[in-house]
XYZ file of N, CA and C in Angstrom:
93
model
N -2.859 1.617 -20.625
C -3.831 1.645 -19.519
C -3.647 0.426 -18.618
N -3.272 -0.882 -19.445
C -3.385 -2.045 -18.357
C -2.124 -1.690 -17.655
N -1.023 -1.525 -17.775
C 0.330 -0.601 -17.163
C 0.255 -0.017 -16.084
N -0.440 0.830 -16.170
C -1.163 2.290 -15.350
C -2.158 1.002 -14.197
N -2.811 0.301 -14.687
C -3.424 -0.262 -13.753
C -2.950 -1.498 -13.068
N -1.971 -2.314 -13.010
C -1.318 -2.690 -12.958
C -0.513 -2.182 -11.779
N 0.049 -1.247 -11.766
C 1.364 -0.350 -11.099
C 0.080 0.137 -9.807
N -0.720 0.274 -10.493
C -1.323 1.200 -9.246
C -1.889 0.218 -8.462
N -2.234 -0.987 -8.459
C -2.552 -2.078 -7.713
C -0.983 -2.397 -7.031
N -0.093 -2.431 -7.589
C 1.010 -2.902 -6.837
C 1.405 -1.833 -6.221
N 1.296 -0.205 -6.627
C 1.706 0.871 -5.603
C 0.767 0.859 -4.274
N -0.943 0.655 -4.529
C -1.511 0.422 -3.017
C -2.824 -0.318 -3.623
N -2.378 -1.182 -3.020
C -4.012 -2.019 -3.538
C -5.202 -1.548 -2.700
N -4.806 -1.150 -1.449
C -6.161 -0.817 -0.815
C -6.855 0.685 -1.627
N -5.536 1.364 -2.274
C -6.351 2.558 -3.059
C -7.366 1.733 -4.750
N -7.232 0.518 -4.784
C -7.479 0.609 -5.609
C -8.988 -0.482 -5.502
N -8.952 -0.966 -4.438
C -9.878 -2.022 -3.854
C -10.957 -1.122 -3.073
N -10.711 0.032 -2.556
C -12.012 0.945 -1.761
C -12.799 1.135 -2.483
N -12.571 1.948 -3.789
C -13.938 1.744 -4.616
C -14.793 0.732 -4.863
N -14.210 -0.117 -4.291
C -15.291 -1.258 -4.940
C -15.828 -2.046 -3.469
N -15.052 -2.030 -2.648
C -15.307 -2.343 -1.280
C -16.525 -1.013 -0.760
N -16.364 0.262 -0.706
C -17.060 1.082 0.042
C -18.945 0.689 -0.827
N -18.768 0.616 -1.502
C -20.544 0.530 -2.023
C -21.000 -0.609 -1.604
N -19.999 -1.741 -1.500
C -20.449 -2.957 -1.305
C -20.903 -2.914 0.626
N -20.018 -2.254 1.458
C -20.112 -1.972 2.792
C -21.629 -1.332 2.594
N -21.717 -0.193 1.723
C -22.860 0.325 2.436
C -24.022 -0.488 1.948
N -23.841 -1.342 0.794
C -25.382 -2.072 0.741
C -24.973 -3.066 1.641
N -24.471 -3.969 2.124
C -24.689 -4.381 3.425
C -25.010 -3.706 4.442
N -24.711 -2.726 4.907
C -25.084 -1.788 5.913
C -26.794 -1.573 5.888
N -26.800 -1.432 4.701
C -28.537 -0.798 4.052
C -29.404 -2.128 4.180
N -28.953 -3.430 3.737
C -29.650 -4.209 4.036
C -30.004 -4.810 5.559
């Protein structure tokens, strides 16, 4: 699994950084 996660941060980090970026946008947004 750390492999798999790993690879997929170096194949696109922004696929792997939106999840955690988009909730954070919308509670700023909300606040």
């Amino acid at each position: 699994m750390e492999t798999t996660a790993v690879m997929s941060l170096e194949a696109s980090p922004v696929a792997v950084m939106q999840p955690a970026i988009i909730p954070a946008i919308e509670q700023a947004t909300a606040t």
